XYZ file of C-alpha atoms in Angstrom:
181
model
C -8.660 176.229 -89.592
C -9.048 173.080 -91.024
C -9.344 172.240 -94.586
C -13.252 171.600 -94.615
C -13.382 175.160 -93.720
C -16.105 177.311 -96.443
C -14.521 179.805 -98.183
C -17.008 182.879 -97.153
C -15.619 181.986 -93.776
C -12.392 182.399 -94.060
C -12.845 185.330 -96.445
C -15.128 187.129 -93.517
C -12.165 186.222 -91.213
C -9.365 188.252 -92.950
C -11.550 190.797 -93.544
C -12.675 191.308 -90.411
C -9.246 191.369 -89.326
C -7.691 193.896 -91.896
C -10.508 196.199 -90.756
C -9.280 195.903 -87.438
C -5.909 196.425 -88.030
C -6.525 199.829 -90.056
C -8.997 200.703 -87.008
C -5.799 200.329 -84.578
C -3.589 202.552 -86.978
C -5.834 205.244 -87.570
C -6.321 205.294 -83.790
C -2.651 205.195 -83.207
C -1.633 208.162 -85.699
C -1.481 211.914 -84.638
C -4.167 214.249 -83.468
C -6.399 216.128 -85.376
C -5.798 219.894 -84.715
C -7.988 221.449 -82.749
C -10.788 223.006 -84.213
C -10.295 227.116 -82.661
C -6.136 227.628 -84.218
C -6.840 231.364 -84.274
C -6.611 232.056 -80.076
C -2.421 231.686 -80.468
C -1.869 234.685 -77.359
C -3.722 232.133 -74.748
C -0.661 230.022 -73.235
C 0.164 227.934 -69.926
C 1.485 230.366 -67.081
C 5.378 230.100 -66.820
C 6.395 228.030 -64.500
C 8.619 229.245 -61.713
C 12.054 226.924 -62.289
C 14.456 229.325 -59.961
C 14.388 226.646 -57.192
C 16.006 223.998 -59.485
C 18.325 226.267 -61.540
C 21.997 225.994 -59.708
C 23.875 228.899 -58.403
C 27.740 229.060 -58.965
C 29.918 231.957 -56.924
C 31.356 234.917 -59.457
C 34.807 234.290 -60.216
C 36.646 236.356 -58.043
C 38.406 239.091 -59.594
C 42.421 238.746 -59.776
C 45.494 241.152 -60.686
C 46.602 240.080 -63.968
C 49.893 238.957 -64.113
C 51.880 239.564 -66.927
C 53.508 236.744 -68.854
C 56.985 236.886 -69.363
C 58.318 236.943 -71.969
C 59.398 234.111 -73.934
C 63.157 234.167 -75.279
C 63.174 233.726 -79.012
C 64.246 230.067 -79.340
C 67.397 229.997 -82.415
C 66.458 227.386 -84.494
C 68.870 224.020 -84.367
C 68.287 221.919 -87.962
C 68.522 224.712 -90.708
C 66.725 223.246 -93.661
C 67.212 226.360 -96.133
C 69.903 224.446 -98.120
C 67.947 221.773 -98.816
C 64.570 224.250 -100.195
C 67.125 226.412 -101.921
C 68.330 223.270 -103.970
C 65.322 221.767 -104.547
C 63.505 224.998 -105.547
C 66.575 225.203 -108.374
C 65.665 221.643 -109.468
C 61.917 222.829 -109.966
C 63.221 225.733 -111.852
C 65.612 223.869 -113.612
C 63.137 221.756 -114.864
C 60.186 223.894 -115.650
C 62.759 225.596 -118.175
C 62.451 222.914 -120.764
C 58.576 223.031 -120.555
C 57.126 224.645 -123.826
C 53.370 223.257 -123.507
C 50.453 223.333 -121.262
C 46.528 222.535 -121.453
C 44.861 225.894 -122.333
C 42.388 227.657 -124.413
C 42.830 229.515 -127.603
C 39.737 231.520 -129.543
C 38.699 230.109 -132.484
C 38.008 232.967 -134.332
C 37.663 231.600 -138.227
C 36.256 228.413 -139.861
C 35.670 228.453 -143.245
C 36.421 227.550 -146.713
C 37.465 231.024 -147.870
C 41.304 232.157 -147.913
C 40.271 235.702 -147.911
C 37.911 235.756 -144.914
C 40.271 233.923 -142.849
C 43.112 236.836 -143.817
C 40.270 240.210 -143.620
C 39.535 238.218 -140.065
C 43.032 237.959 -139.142
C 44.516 241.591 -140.496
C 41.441 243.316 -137.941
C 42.449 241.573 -134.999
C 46.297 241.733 -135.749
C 45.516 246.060 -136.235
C 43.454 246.024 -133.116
C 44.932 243.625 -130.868
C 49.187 243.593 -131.981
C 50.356 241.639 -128.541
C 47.764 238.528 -129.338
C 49.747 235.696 -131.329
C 47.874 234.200 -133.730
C 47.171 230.377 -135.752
C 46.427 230.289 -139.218
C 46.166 226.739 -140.560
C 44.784 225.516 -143.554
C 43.767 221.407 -143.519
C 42.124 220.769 -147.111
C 39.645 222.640 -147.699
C 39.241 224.193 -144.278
C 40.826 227.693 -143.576
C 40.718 228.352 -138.809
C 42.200 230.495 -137.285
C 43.298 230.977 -133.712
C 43.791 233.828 -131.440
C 46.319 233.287 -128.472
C 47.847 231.241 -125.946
C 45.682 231.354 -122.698
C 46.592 229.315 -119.540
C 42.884 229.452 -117.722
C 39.217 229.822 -119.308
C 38.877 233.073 -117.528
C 41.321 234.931 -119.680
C 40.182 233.057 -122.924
C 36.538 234.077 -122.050
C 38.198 237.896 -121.339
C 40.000 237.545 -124.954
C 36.558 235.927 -126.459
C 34.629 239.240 -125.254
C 37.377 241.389 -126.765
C 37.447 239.654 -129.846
C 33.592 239.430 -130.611
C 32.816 242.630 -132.254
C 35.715 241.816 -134.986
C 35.003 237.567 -135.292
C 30.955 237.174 -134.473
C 31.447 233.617 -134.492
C 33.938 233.390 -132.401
C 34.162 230.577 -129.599
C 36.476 228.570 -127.492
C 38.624 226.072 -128.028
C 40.952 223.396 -125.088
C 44.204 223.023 -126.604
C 47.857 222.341 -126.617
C 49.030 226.295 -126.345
C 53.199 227.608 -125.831
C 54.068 228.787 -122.528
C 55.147 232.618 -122.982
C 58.651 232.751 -121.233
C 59.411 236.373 -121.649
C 58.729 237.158 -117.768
């Protein structure tokens, strides 16, 4: 087009040729369904596709043979030594662990002495084989119920511990490894 083309013209130009364009997509796009979807039992007769389908002989049936047996091979580079002193090295140093990540219950937050003790004496009565951690940081009394390794035994000890603490809840922590096994 040249630059002394009218501006209608050009304008009827594009337009006619987005129209056209739209016109080839729609006519390009998928099918409308058909308008009778309820007849689904009417089909195309099966075609008959034996001809092509290839035909391979049955395997013809053999005696089995028993395997012999195989010798038991004695093994030739013994390596127990070596896992026997390394698995004393582990041990040897898992000894002096005394700490692990864990969970304790928080059982008591509070500003009164004798609400942290009441709290304490009913789980101590109930529950004798749970240790427990009674700190005081000024003015604020908490006390904590156990040393457990995973969350599933804290939650265990949190459900046990309910009916006597309400608000209980816990609490990641630094907690002792028990050695007594």
């Amino acid at each position: 087009m040249t630059p002394t083309t009218p501006l209608p013209l050009l304008r009827n130009v594009l337009l006619l040729s987005g129209l056209l364009s739209l016109g080839a997509c729609a006519a390009s796009g998928p099918a409308a369904p058909s308008a009778d979807t309820t007849r689904r039992g009417t089909q195309l007769p099966a075609e008959d596709l034996s001809q092509f389908r290839p035909v391979f002989p049955a395997p013809k049936a053999t005696a089995a043979v028993p395997a012999p047996r195989a010798r038991p091979v004695p093994p030739t580079n013994q390596v127990n030594a070596q896992i026997e002193q390394r698995l004393r090295d582990l041990s040897f140093t898992n000894r002096n662990v005394k700490y692990a990540q864990g969970y304790r219950v928080l059982a008591y937050v509070g500003l009164e002495k004798d609400k942290a003790m009441s709290v304490r004496r009913a789980i101590i009565s109930r529950y004798p084989e749970e240790t427990d951690y009674l700190t005081y940081k000024n003015p604020i009394f908490r006390l904590q119920i156990g040393d457990y390794l995973t969350r599933l035994e804290a939650a265990q000890a949190l459900l046990r511990l309910r009916p006597l603490a309400p608000r209980a809840e816990l609490e990641s922590m630094q907690v002792n490894i028990n050695k007594s096994f």
